[in-house]
Coordinates of C-alpha atoms and ligand atoms in Angstrom, one line a residue:
Chain M
M15 CA 0.5 24.6 12.7
N16 CA 0.9 20.8 12.7
H17 CA 4.0 20.1 10.6
D18 CA 3.5 16.3 10.8
A19 CA 0.4 16.2 8.6
Y20 CA -0.7 19.1 6.3
D21 CA -4.2 19.7 5.2
D22 CA -4.6 19.3 1.4
N23 CA -6.1 22.8 1.4
Y24 CA -3.0 24.3 2.9
I25 CA -0.7 22.7 0.3
R26 CA -3.2 23.5 -2.4
S27 CA -3.3 27.2 -1.5
I28 CA 0.5 27.4 -1.6
L29 CA 0.9 25.7 -4.9
N30 CA -2.0 27.6 -6.5
G31 CA -0.8 30.9 -5.0
V32 CA 2.9 31.2 -5.7
K33 CA 4.3 32.1 -9.1
S34 CA 8.1 32.3 -8.6
I35 CA 10.2 29.8 -6.7
A36 CA 13.9 30.1 -5.8
M37 CA 15.4 26.7 -5.3
V38 CA 18.3 26.7 -2.9
G39 CA 20.7 23.8 -3.5
A40 CA 19.5 23.3 -7.1
S41 CA 21.9 21.0 -9.0
P42 CA 22.8 21.1 -12.7
V43 CA 23.5 17.3 -12.5
N44 CA 20.5 15.8 -14.4
V45 CA 20.1 12.7 -12.1
R46 CA 19.8 14.7 -8.9
P47 CA 16.3 15.0 -7.4
S48 CA 16.7 18.8 -7.2
Y49 CA 17.3 18.9 -10.9
F50 CA 14.2 17.0 -11.8
A51 CA 12.0 18.8 -9.3
F52 CA 13.3 22.1 -10.8
K53 CA 12.5 20.9 -14.3
Y54 CA 9.1 19.6 -13.4
L55 CA 8.1 22.8 -11.6
A56 CA 9.4 24.9 -14.5
Q57 CA 7.3 22.8 -16.9
R58 CA 4.2 23.5 -14.8
G59 CA 4.7 27.2 -15.4
Y60 CA 6.5 28.3 -12.2
D61 CA 9.1 31.0 -12.6
M62 CA 12.1 29.1 -11.3
I63 CA 15.4 30.6 -10.0
P64 CA 18.3 28.2 -9.2
V65 CA 20.4 29.3 -6.2
N66 CA 23.8 27.6 -5.7
P67 CA 27.1 29.5 -5.1
G68 CA 29.0 26.6 -6.6
H69 CA 27.5 27.0 -10.0
V70 CA 27.4 30.7 -10.6
G71 CA 28.2 31.4 -14.3
K72 CA 26.2 28.3 -15.4
S73 CA 22.6 28.0 -16.0
L74 CA 19.9 25.4 -15.3
L75 CA 17.4 24.9 -18.1
G76 CA 18.2 28.4 -19.4
K77 CA 17.9 30.1 -15.9
P78 CA 21.2 31.5 -14.6
F79 CA 22.4 30.4 -11.2
V80 CA 22.7 33.0 -8.5
A81 CA 24.9 32.6 -5.5
S82 CA 22.5 33.6 -2.8
L83 CA 18.9 34.8 -2.2
S84 CA 20.0 38.4 -2.0
D85 CA 21.5 38.2 -5.5
I86 CA 18.1 37.4 -7.1
G87 CA 17.3 41.1 -7.4
H88 CA 13.5 40.9 -7.5
P89 CA 10.8 39.6 -5.1
V90 CA 10.1 35.8 -5.1
D91 CA 7.0 34.1 -3.7
M92 CA 8.6 30.8 -2.4
I93 CA 12.0 29.5 -1.3
D94 CA 12.3 25.7 -1.8
I95 CA 15.3 24.5 0.3
F96 CA 17.0 21.5 -1.1
R97 CA 19.5 21.2 1.7
N98 CA 20.0 19.0 4.8
S99 CA 18.1 19.9 8.0
S100 CA 21.4 21.3 9.5
H101 CA 21.7 23.9 6.7
I102 CA 18.1 25.3 6.9
M103 CA 18.5 28.0 9.5
P104 CA 21.0 30.3 7.6
V105 CA 18.8 30.1 4.5
V106 CA 15.7 31.1 6.5
D107 CA 17.6 34.0 8.2
E108 CA 18.7 35.3 4.8
A109 CA 15.2 34.9 3.4
L110 CA 13.8 37.1 6.2
T111 CA 16.2 39.9 5.3
L112 CA 14.7 40.2 1.8
S113 CA 12.4 43.0 1.1
P114 CA 9.7 42.1 0.5
P115 CA 10.2 38.7 2.2
P116 CA 9.0 35.5 0.4
K117 CA 5.5 34.2 1.3
V118 CA 6.5 30.6 1.7
I119 CA 9.4 28.6 3.0
W120 CA 9.4 25.0 1.7
M121 CA 11.8 22.4 3.0
Q122 CA 12.4 19.3 0.9
L123 CA 11.5 15.7 1.6
G124 CA 13.8 14.7 4.6
A125 CA 14.5 18.3 5.7
R126 CA 13.0 19.7 8.8
D127 CA 14.1 22.4 11.2
D128 CA 11.3 23.3 13.7
A129 CA 13.2 26.3 15.1
A130 CA 13.6 27.8 11.6
A131 CA 10.0 27.1 10.9
E132 CA 8.9 28.9 14.0
K133 CA 11.0 31.9 13.1
A134 CA 9.6 32.1 9.6
E135 CA 6.0 31.7 10.9
A136 CA 6.5 34.4 13.5
A137 CA 7.4 36.7 10.5
G138 CA 4.1 35.8 8.8
L139 CA 5.5 33.3 6.3
K140 CA 3.9 29.9 5.5
V141 CA 6.1 26.9 6.1
V142 CA 6.1 23.3 4.7
M143 CA 8.6 20.8 5.9
N144 CA 9.7 17.3 4.8
R145 CA 7.6 17.4 1.5
C146 CA 8.4 17.6 -2.2
P147 CA 6.5 20.2 -4.2
K148 CA 6.8 17.9 -7.3
I149 CA 5.2 15.0 -5.5
E150 CA 2.5 17.2 -3.9
Y151 CA 1.6 18.9 -7.2
G152 CA 1.4 15.5 -8.9
R153 CA -0.7 14.1 -6.1
L154 CA -3.2 17.0 -6.0
S155 CA -3.5 17.1 -9.8
S156 CA -4.0 13.3 -10.0
E157 CA -1.0 13.0 -12.3
I158 CA 1.0 10.9 -9.7
S159 CA -1.6 8.1 -9.7
W160 CA 0.2 6.7 -12.7
M161 CA 2.6 5.4 -10.1
G162 CA -0.1 3.8 -7.9
V163 CA 0.2 6.6 -5.3
N164 CA -2.8 7.4 -3.1
S165 CA -3.7 11.0 -4.2
R166 CA -6.2 11.2 -1.4
T167 CA -8.5 13.1 -3.8
L168 CA -11.4 12.2 -6.1
S169 CA -13.0 13.7 -9.2
S170 CA -15.9 12.8 -11.4
K171 CA -14.8 15.4 -14.0
R172 CA -13.0 14.4 -17.2
A173 CA -9.2 14.9 -16.6
P174 CA -7.5 17.3 -19.0
I175 CA -4.8 15.7 -21.2
P176 CA -1.5 17.0 -19.6
T177 CA 0.6 19.2 -21.9
Q178 CA 3.9 21.0 -21.5
G179 CA 3.7 24.1 -19.3
M180 CA 0.1 23.4 -18.3
R181 CA -1.0 24.2 -14.8
L182 CA -3.4 21.4 -13.8
S183 CA -6.3 22.0 -11.6
L184 CA -5.5 21.1 -8.0
N185 CA -9.1 21.5 -6.9
R186 CA -10.1 17.9 -6.6
M187 CA -12.2 16.7 -3.6
S188 CA -10.0 15.6 -0.7
V189 CA -10.4 12.1 0.6
G190 CA -7.8 12.2 3.4
G191 CA -5.5 15.1 3.8
G192 CA -4.5 16.2 7.2
A193 CA -3.7 13.8 10.0
T194 CA -4.5 10.1 9.6
T195 CA -3.7 7.3 12.0
A196 CA -0.9 6.3 9.7
S197 CA 0.7 9.7 9.4
D198 CA 0.5 10.3 13.1
R199 CA 2.3 7.0 13.7
A200 CA 4.9 7.8 11.0
A201 CA 5.7 11.0 12.8
K202 CA 5.9 9.3 16.1
N203 CA 8.1 6.6 14.8
K204 CA 10.6 9.1 13.5
S205 CA 10.8 11.0 16.7
E206 CA 11.4 8.0 18.9
P207 CA 14.8 6.4 19.1
T208 CA 14.9 2.6 18.8
Chain Y
M20 CA -14.3 23.2 -0.5
T21 CA -16.0 21.2 2.2
D22 CA -14.3 19.4 5.0
R23 CA -16.5 16.3 4.5
L24 CA -14.4 13.2 3.8
P25 CA -16.0 10.4 1.8
G26 CA -16.7 7.1 3.4
F27 CA -15.5 3.6 2.6
S28 CA -18.3 2.7 0.1
T29 CA -17.7 5.9 -1.9
L30 CA -14.0 5.2 -2.1
A31 CA -14.8 1.6 -3.2
V32 CA -16.6 3.0 -6.2
H33 CA -14.5 6.2 -7.0
A34 CA -11.0 6.2 -5.6
G35 CA -8.3 6.3 -8.3
A36 CA -10.9 6.5 -11.1
Q37 CA -11.7 9.6 -13.1
P38 CA -13.4 9.9 -16.5
D39 CA -10.9 9.0 -19.3
P40 CA -9.1 12.2 -20.4
T41 CA -9.3 11.3 -24.1
T42 CA -12.7 9.8 -24.6
G43 CA -14.6 10.7 -21.5
A44 CA -15.4 7.0 -20.8
R45 CA -16.7 6.9 -17.3
V46 CA -15.7 3.3 -16.5
T47 CA -11.9 2.8 -16.4
P48 CA -10.9 1.6 -19.8
I49 CA -8.8 -1.6 -20.2
Y50 CA -5.5 -0.3 -21.6
Q51 CA -4.6 -3.5 -23.2
T52 CA -1.2 -2.5 -24.5
T53 CA 2.3 -3.5 -23.7
S54 CA 3.9 -0.1 -24.2
F55 CA 3.3 3.6 -24.4
V56 CA 4.9 6.1 -26.8
F57 CA 7.3 8.8 -25.5
N58 CA 6.9 12.5 -26.3
D59 CA 10.6 12.8 -27.2
A60 CA 14.0 11.4 -26.2
D61 CA 14.1 13.7 -23.1
H62 CA 10.7 12.5 -21.9
A63 CA 11.8 8.9 -22.3
A64 CA 15.1 9.5 -20.4
S65 CA 13.3 11.1 -17.5
L66 CA 10.7 8.3 -17.3
F67 CA 13.4 5.7 -17.2
G68 CA 15.5 7.6 -14.7
L69 CA 12.4 7.8 -12.3
Q70 CA 12.5 11.6 -12.7
A71 CA 8.9 11.9 -14.1
F72 CA 5.7 10.0 -13.5
G73 CA 4.3 8.3 -16.6
N74 CA 3.7 5.1 -18.5
I75 CA 6.5 3.1 -20.1
Y76 CA 5.8 -0.5 -20.4
T77 CA 3.0 -2.7 -18.8
R78 CA 5.4 -4.8 -16.8
I79 CA 6.3 -1.7 -14.8
G80 CA 2.9 0.0 -14.7
N81 CA -0.3 0.4 -16.7
P82 CA -3.1 3.1 -16.4
T83 CA -5.9 0.5 -15.8
T84 CA -3.7 -1.2 -13.1
A85 CA -2.9 2.2 -11.6
V86 CA -6.5 2.8 -10.8
L87 CA -6.7 -0.5 -9.0
E88 CA -3.6 0.4 -7.1
E89 CA -4.8 3.8 -6.0
R90 CA -8.2 2.4 -5.1
I91 CA -6.8 -0.2 -2.7
A92 CA -4.3 2.2 -1.3
A93 CA -7.2 4.5 -0.4
L94 CA -9.3 1.7 1.0
E95 CA -6.4 0.5 3.2
G96 CA -5.4 4.0 4.2
G97 CA -1.9 3.5 2.7
T98 CA 0.3 6.0 0.8
A99 CA 0.6 3.9 -2.4
A100 CA 0.2 0.4 -3.8
L101 CA 1.6 -1.9 -6.4
A102 CA -0.5 -4.6 -8.1
V103 CA 1.1 -7.8 -9.3
A104 CA 0.1 -11.1 -10.9
S105 CA -1.0 -13.0 -7.7
G106 CA -1.0 -12.9 -3.9
H107 CA 2.1 -15.1 -4.0
A108 CA 3.9 -12.7 -6.3
A109 CA 3.1 -9.9 -3.8
Q110 CA 4.8 -11.8 -1.0
V111 CA 8.0 -12.5 -3.1
V112 CA 8.3 -8.9 -4.2
V113 CA 7.8 -7.5 -0.7
L114 CA 10.4 -9.8 0.9
Q115 CA 12.9 -9.2 -1.9
Q116 CA 13.0 -5.5 -0.9
L117 CA 13.6 -6.4 2.8
L118 CA 15.8 -9.5 2.9
M119 CA 19.3 -10.3 1.7
P120 CA 20.6 -13.9 1.6
G121 CA 21.1 -15.1 5.2
D122 CA 18.5 -12.8 6.6
E123 CA 15.4 -13.9 8.5
F124 CA 11.8 -13.1 8.9
I125 CA 9.2 -14.2 11.5
A126 CA 5.9 -15.6 10.3
A127 CA 2.8 -16.7 12.1
R128 CA 2.3 -20.4 12.0
K129 CA -1.4 -20.0 11.0
L130 CA -1.2 -19.1 7.4
Y131 CA -2.6 -20.1 4.0
G132 CA -0.9 -23.5 3.3
G133 CA 0.6 -22.1 0.0
S134 CA 2.3 -19.4 2.0
I135 CA 3.7 -21.9 4.4
N136 CA 5.2 -23.8 1.5
Q137 CA 6.5 -20.7 -0.2
F138 CA 8.3 -19.6 3.0
T139 CA 9.6 -23.0 3.9
H140 CA 10.8 -24.3 0.6
A141 CA 10.9 -21.7 -2.2
F142 CA 12.4 -18.9 -0.1
K143 CA 15.1 -21.2 1.3
S144 CA 16.8 -21.3 -2.1
F145 CA 17.0 -17.5 -1.9
G146 CA 18.7 -17.7 1.5
W147 CA 15.7 -16.2 3.2
N148 CA 15.1 -18.0 6.5
V149 CA 11.7 -18.1 8.1
A150 CA 11.2 -18.5 11.9
W151 CA 7.7 -19.6 12.9
A152 CA 5.8 -18.1 15.8
D153 CA 2.4 -18.8 17.3
P154 CA -0.1 -16.0 16.7
D155 CA -2.0 -16.9 19.9
D156 CA 1.2 -16.4 21.9
I157 CA 2.7 -12.9 21.2
G158 CA 5.8 -13.8 23.3
S159 CA 6.7 -16.4 20.7
F160 CA 7.3 -13.5 18.2
E161 CA 9.4 -11.6 20.7
R162 CA 11.5 -14.7 21.4
A163 CA 12.1 -15.3 17.7
V164 CA 13.7 -11.9 17.0
T165 CA 17.4 -12.0 16.2
P166 CA 19.8 -9.4 14.8
R167 CA 19.1 -10.8 11.3
T168 CA 15.3 -10.4 11.6
K169 CA 14.1 -8.1 8.9
A170 CA 10.3 -8.4 9.0
I171 CA 7.3 -10.0 10.6
F172 CA 4.5 -11.6 8.5
I173 CA 1.0 -12.5 9.8
E174 CA -2.6 -12.9 8.4
S175 CA -5.3 -10.7 9.8
I176 CA -7.9 -13.4 9.6
A177 CA -6.0 -16.6 9.1
N178 CA -6.6 -19.2 6.5
P179 CA -8.0 -21.9 6.9
A180 CA -9.6 -21.6 10.4
G181 CA -10.7 -18.0 10.2
S182 CA -8.9 -17.2 13.5
I183 CA -8.3 -13.5 14.3
T184 CA -4.8 -12.3 14.9
D185 CA -3.9 -9.7 17.6
I186 CA -2.4 -7.2 15.1
E187 CA -1.7 -4.5 17.7
G188 CA 0.2 -6.9 20.0
I189 CA 2.4 -8.1 17.2
A190 CA 2.9 -4.6 15.8
E191 CA 4.3 -3.6 19.1
V192 CA 6.9 -6.5 18.9
A193 CA 7.8 -5.3 15.4
R194 CA 8.2 -1.7 16.5
R195 CA 10.5 -2.7 19.3
A196 CA 12.5 -4.9 17.0
G197 CA 12.8 -2.0 14.4
V198 CA 11.3 -4.1 11.6
P199 CA 8.1 -3.6 9.5
L200 CA 5.0 -5.7 10.2
I201 CA 3.5 -7.2 7.0
V202 CA -0.2 -8.2 7.2
D203 CA -1.8 -10.5 4.6
N204 CA -5.3 -9.0 4.7
T205 CA -6.8 -11.3 2.1
L206 CA -9.6 -12.9 4.1
A207 CA -10.7 -9.7 5.9
T208 CA -10.4 -7.2 3.1
P209 CA -10.2 -3.5 4.2
Y210 CA -13.9 -3.5 4.6
L211 CA -13.6 -5.7 7.7
I212 CA -10.1 -4.8 9.0
R213 CA -7.7 -2.0 8.1
P214 CA -4.3 -3.4 9.4
I215 CA -2.4 -0.1 9.0
D216 CA -4.8 1.5 11.5
H217 CA -3.7 -1.2 14.0
G218 CA 0.1 -0.8 13.5
A219 CA 0.9 -2.7 10.2
D220 CA 3.5 -1.1 7.9
I221 CA 2.8 -3.1 4.8
V222 CA -0.4 -4.9 3.7
V223 CA -0.5 -7.6 1.1
H224 CA -3.5 -9.2 -0.6
S225 CA -4.4 -12.0 -2.9
L226 CA -6.9 -10.0 -5.0
T227 CA -8.0 -13.4 -6.3
K228 CA -10.3 -13.8 -3.3
F229 CA -12.9 -11.3 -1.8
L230 CA -11.5 -8.1 -3.4
G231 CA -12.0 -9.4 -7.0
G232 CA -14.8 -11.5 -5.4
H233 CA -16.1 -13.4 -8.4
G234 CA -13.5 -16.2 -8.8
N235 CA -12.6 -15.0 -12.3
S236 CA -9.1 -13.3 -12.0
L237 CA -5.8 -13.8 -10.2
G238 CA -4.1 -10.8 -8.8
G239 CA -2.1 -9.6 -5.8
I240 CA -1.3 -6.2 -4.3
I241 CA 1.2 -4.6 -1.9
V242 CA 0.1 -1.5 0.1
D243 CA 2.7 0.8 1.6
G244 CA 1.5 2.2 4.9
G245 CA 4.0 5.0 4.7
T246 CA 4.7 4.4 8.4
F247 CA 8.1 2.8 8.4
D248 CA 11.4 4.9 8.6
W249 CA 13.6 3.0 6.2
S250 CA 16.6 5.3 6.8
K251 CA 17.1 4.1 10.4
D252 CA 20.2 1.9 11.1
N253 CA 20.7 1.2 7.3
K254 CA 19.1 -2.2 7.7
Y255 CA 17.4 -2.1 4.3
P256 CA 20.0 -1.5 1.5
M257 CA 17.4 -1.8 -1.3
L258 CA 15.7 1.4 0.0
N259 CA 18.7 3.2 1.5
E260 CA 21.7 2.7 -0.7
P261 CA 22.3 4.5 -4.0
R262 CA 20.9 2.3 -6.8
P263 CA 23.4 1.8 -9.6
E264 CA 20.6 1.0 -12.1
Y265 CA 19.0 4.4 -11.5
H266 CA 22.1 6.8 -11.5
G267 CA 22.7 6.5 -7.8
I268 CA 19.2 7.5 -6.6
R269 CA 18.3 6.5 -3.0
I270 CA 14.7 5.3 -3.1
Q271 CA 13.9 6.3 0.4
E272 CA 15.3 9.8 0.0
T273 CA 13.6 10.5 -3.3
F274 CA 10.2 9.1 -2.6
G275 CA 9.6 9.7 1.1
N276 CA 6.6 8.0 2.6
F277 CA 5.8 5.9 -0.5
A278 CA 9.3 4.8 -1.1
F279 CA 8.5 1.1 -0.3
A280 CA 5.8 0.9 -3.0
I281 CA 8.3 2.5 -5.5
A282 CA 11.0 0.0 -4.5
C283 CA 8.6 -2.8 -5.0
R284 CA 7.8 -1.5 -8.5
V285 CA 11.2 -0.4 -9.8
L286 CA 13.4 -3.0 -8.1
G287 CA 11.0 -5.8 -7.6
L288 CA 8.3 -6.0 -10.3
R289 CA 10.6 -4.5 -13.0
D290 CA 13.3 -7.1 -12.5
L291 CA 11.3 -10.2 -11.3
G292 CA 8.5 -9.6 -13.7
P293 CA 5.2 -10.8 -12.2
A294 CA 3.0 -8.2 -13.8
I295 CA -0.8 -8.4 -13.6
S296 CA -2.7 -8.2 -16.9
P297 CA -4.7 -5.0 -17.4
F298 CA -7.8 -7.2 -18.1
N299 CA -7.5 -8.8 -14.7
A300 CA -7.0 -5.4 -13.1
F301 CA -10.2 -4.3 -14.7
M302 CA -12.2 -7.4 -13.6
I303 CA -10.9 -6.9 -10.0
L304 CA -11.7 -3.1 -10.0
T305 CA -15.3 -4.0 -11.1
G306 CA -15.5 -6.4 -8.2
I307 CA -14.3 -3.9 -5.7
E308 CA -17.2 -1.5 -6.5
T309 CA -19.5 -3.9 -4.6
L310 CA -17.1 -5.0 -1.9
P311 CA -19.0 -3.5 1.0
L312 CA -22.3 -5.0 -0.1
R313 CA -20.8 -8.4 -0.8
M314 CA -18.9 -8.5 2.5
Q315 CA -22.0 -7.7 4.5
K316 CA -23.8 -10.6 2.8
H317 CA -20.8 -13.0 3.0
C318 CA -20.6 -12.3 6.8
E319 CA -24.3 -12.6 7.4
N320 CA -24.5 -15.9 5.6
A321 CA -21.3 -17.3 7.2
K322 CA -22.7 -16.5 10.7
A323 CA -26.0 -18.3 9.9
V324 CA -24.2 -21.3 8.5
A325 CA -21.8 -21.5 11.4
E326 CA -24.8 -21.3 13.9
F327 CA -26.5 -24.1 12.0
L328 CA -23.4 -26.3 12.0
A329 CA -22.8 -25.7 15.7
G330 CA -26.2 -27.1 16.5
H331 CA -25.9 -30.2 14.3
S332 CA -25.3 -33.6 15.9
A333 CA -22.8 -34.8 13.2
V334 CA -20.6 -31.8 13.9
A335 CA -17.9 -32.1 16.6
S336 CA -16.9 -28.4 16.6
V337 CA -17.1 -25.2 14.6
N338 CA -14.3 -22.6 14.4
Y339 CA -15.9 -19.3 13.5
A340 CA -14.8 -16.2 15.3
G341 CA -18.2 -14.6 14.7
L342 CA -19.8 -17.1 17.2
A343 CA -20.1 -15.8 20.7
S344 CA -18.7 -19.0 22.1
D345 CA -15.6 -19.0 19.9
K346 CA -12.1 -18.6 21.3
Y347 CA -11.4 -15.7 18.9
N348 CA -14.7 -13.9 19.5
K349 CA -13.2 -11.2 21.7
L350 CA -10.5 -10.4 19.1
A351 CA -13.2 -10.5 16.4
R352 CA -15.3 -7.9 18.2
K353 CA -12.2 -5.7 18.6
Y354 CA -10.7 -6.0 15.1
A355 CA -13.7 -7.0 12.8
P356 CA -16.8 -5.5 14.4
K357 CA -18.7 -5.6 11.1
G358 CA -18.2 -9.4 10.7
A359 CA -15.7 -12.1 11.2
G360 CA -15.4 -12.9 7.5
A361 CA -16.7 -15.9 5.6
V362 CA -14.0 -18.5 5.7
F363 CA -14.0 -21.0 8.5
T364 CA -13.6 -24.6 9.4
F365 CA -15.5 -27.3 11.3
S366 CA -14.8 -30.8 12.2
L367 CA -17.0 -33.9 11.9
R368 CA -17.5 -36.5 14.6
G369 CA -17.0 -39.1 11.8
G370 CA -13.4 -37.9 11.2
Y371 CA -11.5 -38.0 7.9
D372 CA -14.0 -40.3 6.1
A373 CA -17.0 -38.2 7.1
G374 CA -15.2 -35.1 5.7
V375 CA -14.6 -36.8 2.4
N376 CA -18.2 -38.0 2.2
L377 CA -19.6 -34.6 3.1
V378 CA -17.7 -32.9 0.3
S379 CA -18.9 -35.5 -2.3
N380 CA -22.6 -35.2 -1.2
L381 CA -22.8 -31.4 -1.4
K382 CA -24.8 -30.1 -4.5
L383 CA -24.6 -26.4 -4.2
F384 CA -21.1 -25.9 -2.6
S385 CA -18.3 -26.3 -5.1
H386 CA -15.4 -28.5 -4.2
L387 CA -12.3 -26.4 -5.2
A388 CA -9.1 -24.8 -3.9
N389 CA -10.2 -21.2 -3.6
V390 CA -11.9 -18.9 -1.2
G391 CA -13.8 -15.5 -1.5
D392 CA -16.0 -16.3 -4.4
T393 CA -19.7 -15.2 -4.8
R394 CA -20.3 -19.0 -4.9
S395 CA -20.0 -21.1 -1.7
L396 CA -17.0 -23.4 -1.7
V397 CA -15.8 -26.4 0.3
I398 CA -12.5 -28.1 0.7
H399 CA -10.8 -30.7 2.9
P400 CA -7.5 -28.9 3.6
A401 CA -5.7 -32.0 5.0
S402 CA -5.8 -33.7 1.6
T403 CA -5.4 -30.6 -0.6
T404 CA -4.1 -27.1 0.4
H405 CA -2.3 -28.3 3.5
S406 CA -1.4 -31.8 2.2
Q407 CA 2.4 -31.0 2.1
L408 CA 2.5 -30.5 5.9
D409 CA 3.2 -33.3 8.3
D410 CA 0.4 -34.3 10.7
A411 CA 1.7 -32.1 13.6
A412 CA 2.1 -29.1 11.4
K413 CA -1.4 -29.7 10.0
V414 CA -2.9 -29.5 13.4
K415 CA -0.9 -26.4 14.3
S416 CA -2.0 -24.6 11.2
G417 CA -5.6 -25.5 11.8
A418 CA -5.9 -28.2 9.1
A419 CA -6.3 -31.4 11.2
P420 CA -7.5 -34.5 9.2
D421 CA -11.1 -34.2 10.4
V422 CA -11.4 -30.5 9.4
V423 CA -13.5 -29.2 6.5
R424 CA -13.1 -25.6 5.3
L425 CA -16.0 -23.5 3.9
S426 CA -16.0 -20.2 2.1
I427 CA -19.5 -18.9 2.3
G428 CA -20.9 -17.1 -0.8
I429 CA -23.6 -14.6 -1.3
E430 CA -26.4 -17.1 -2.2
D431 CA -29.6 -17.3 -0.1
K432 CA -28.5 -18.7 3.3
E433 CA -31.5 -21.0 3.6
D434 CA -30.3 -22.8 0.4
L435 CA -26.8 -23.2 1.8
I436 CA -28.1 -24.6 5.1
A437 CA -30.4 -27.0 3.2
D438 CA -27.5 -28.3 1.1
L439 CA -25.3 -28.9 4.2
E440 CA -28.2 -30.5 6.0
Q441 CA -28.9 -33.0 3.2
A442 CA -25.2 -33.8 2.8
L443 CA -24.7 -34.3 6.5
S444 CA -27.6 -36.8 6.7
A445 CA -26.9 -38.6 3.4
Ligands
PLP18 C1 -4.6 -15.7 2.8 C2 -4.0 -16.0 1.4 N1 -2.8 -15.4 1.1 C3 -2.3 -15.6 -0.1 C4 -2.8 -16.4 -1.0 C5 -2.2 -16.6 -2.4 O1 -2.8 -15.9 -3.4 P1 -2.7 -16.2 -4.9 O2 -3.4 -17.5 -5.1 O3 -3.5 -15.1 -5.5 O4 -1.3 -16.3 -5.3 C6 -4.0 -17.1 -0.7 C7 -4.6 -18.0 -1.7 O5 -5.4 -18.9 -1.4 C8 -4.6 -16.9 0.5 O6 -5.8 -17.5 0.9

């Protein structure tokens, strides 16, 4: 698995396949990226569970916070980790003790832990690192192009008018996806000290 | 799903455009409106707080313009783009994200004359200091780097002489200095050269030229390569520090590999204001659909005209990188194998006066200060675009007093050659 550049089909199959997402590190503060990613995914119809021991007793958009993954009490499809790279491993370790385990471990934009990814993949989970599911969903559904972002997809079909709670089709034709000269270089630049 | 990825000409027609959701209109509509209604107060707040994607006000973004942005991002192989009112506006917005007063950037000496003026005079009053380097001597870039250097700026094919820049060599200097390489790709267009593939981090264009291609609309664009790590060394506070106007959001942390394009939009365009009109965006989008066809014809005609001039007794020299004998031919074959563009210069044995005479005797070529039109254009840079430079600087930037610049259009090449022939012998 190349974690520097994901194929659109890989991301698409994850976003089309999962129904419930536990977000570790979700914040009730409405200007934090985790808050608005949570809200966006909830509006797209995902069953969202906020996980944050500091906020137990409160709820996020009507969903009660739980302290840890083991407190969820029912199976979840995906764990979206909104924590720094150094805090990933314990979350993955805990996720792997769940029965049944989740299908996907997703680490947010800026977060990457290759050892944790390897462990999860060895247990049969899919892993995405250093990406935002909100951005990827917006890109693959063409919604994000309102901000001039290269969705790397095409479609000659009339776009649906987005409404609340609607799951947009992610099945547009891929233009780039996967590795590009630029993405390879971006990955290389990050791993090289200056 | 197939694995087949569409080619450049397909992207030039389709990227970013989809039938209109409300009407089914196949061509991108001109959303000629200043503003867009919000669904409710919560929707408005999340748009203003950068928490949701959507339209607010045409100074910040517009659906017609967004199609243009995605199309060029796709053609350049970037992660995102931001269209603005002109090529010059693009340069201001880019550098505003990178430089604080007292900072420096290094620029190639061979640039469009207007850019030389902008960098030397206008930017000085912002406290942005330019250091000049010679694009034919990569070491001169290396030697110009200081701890305050924040960017390097070059043209891929340089105006006016059509010389080709060694993008990879200069990208290597930028990488070692830990600063982004900005390439003005106006004269090449992504059809001839894709600077990001050669190591550029940011691409800017004057859309006014070959991309729009018909001489009818001004525009500029910034393409984010998604290649630069803005978090390193905290050199770029606009991207890295919490933004007070957006509840403490860090642009780089929130938007990842298209953070630079977002910074240009929400910190640059929003506050400086040089928005492109949706009508111009529409005109330029229409132009881009035929970019590959036009560039082929522009290059074919330019080569034929350059060969004709090189064999003419009144002509002292021709600078066209597409000629096998040209100093830049080796670089042209590496960076622009499909053609060396259609803007070049030549000098006349009769000097300044012969240049002035030639311009007034031409019947088909238009005498004006633009390039990259369907029509063939001619200008005498020393008395116009580069007139503010002193004589030494004119020579260094490729605009000596005996030099005439051509921008070759897509007419029949025989007619262009006949016009030059009659004007040279008149
Ligand atoms: C190479 C180049 N860059 C930038 C510009 C400036 O573009 P605009 O006139 O759209 O501001 C020009 C215009 O001649 C140009 O030729």
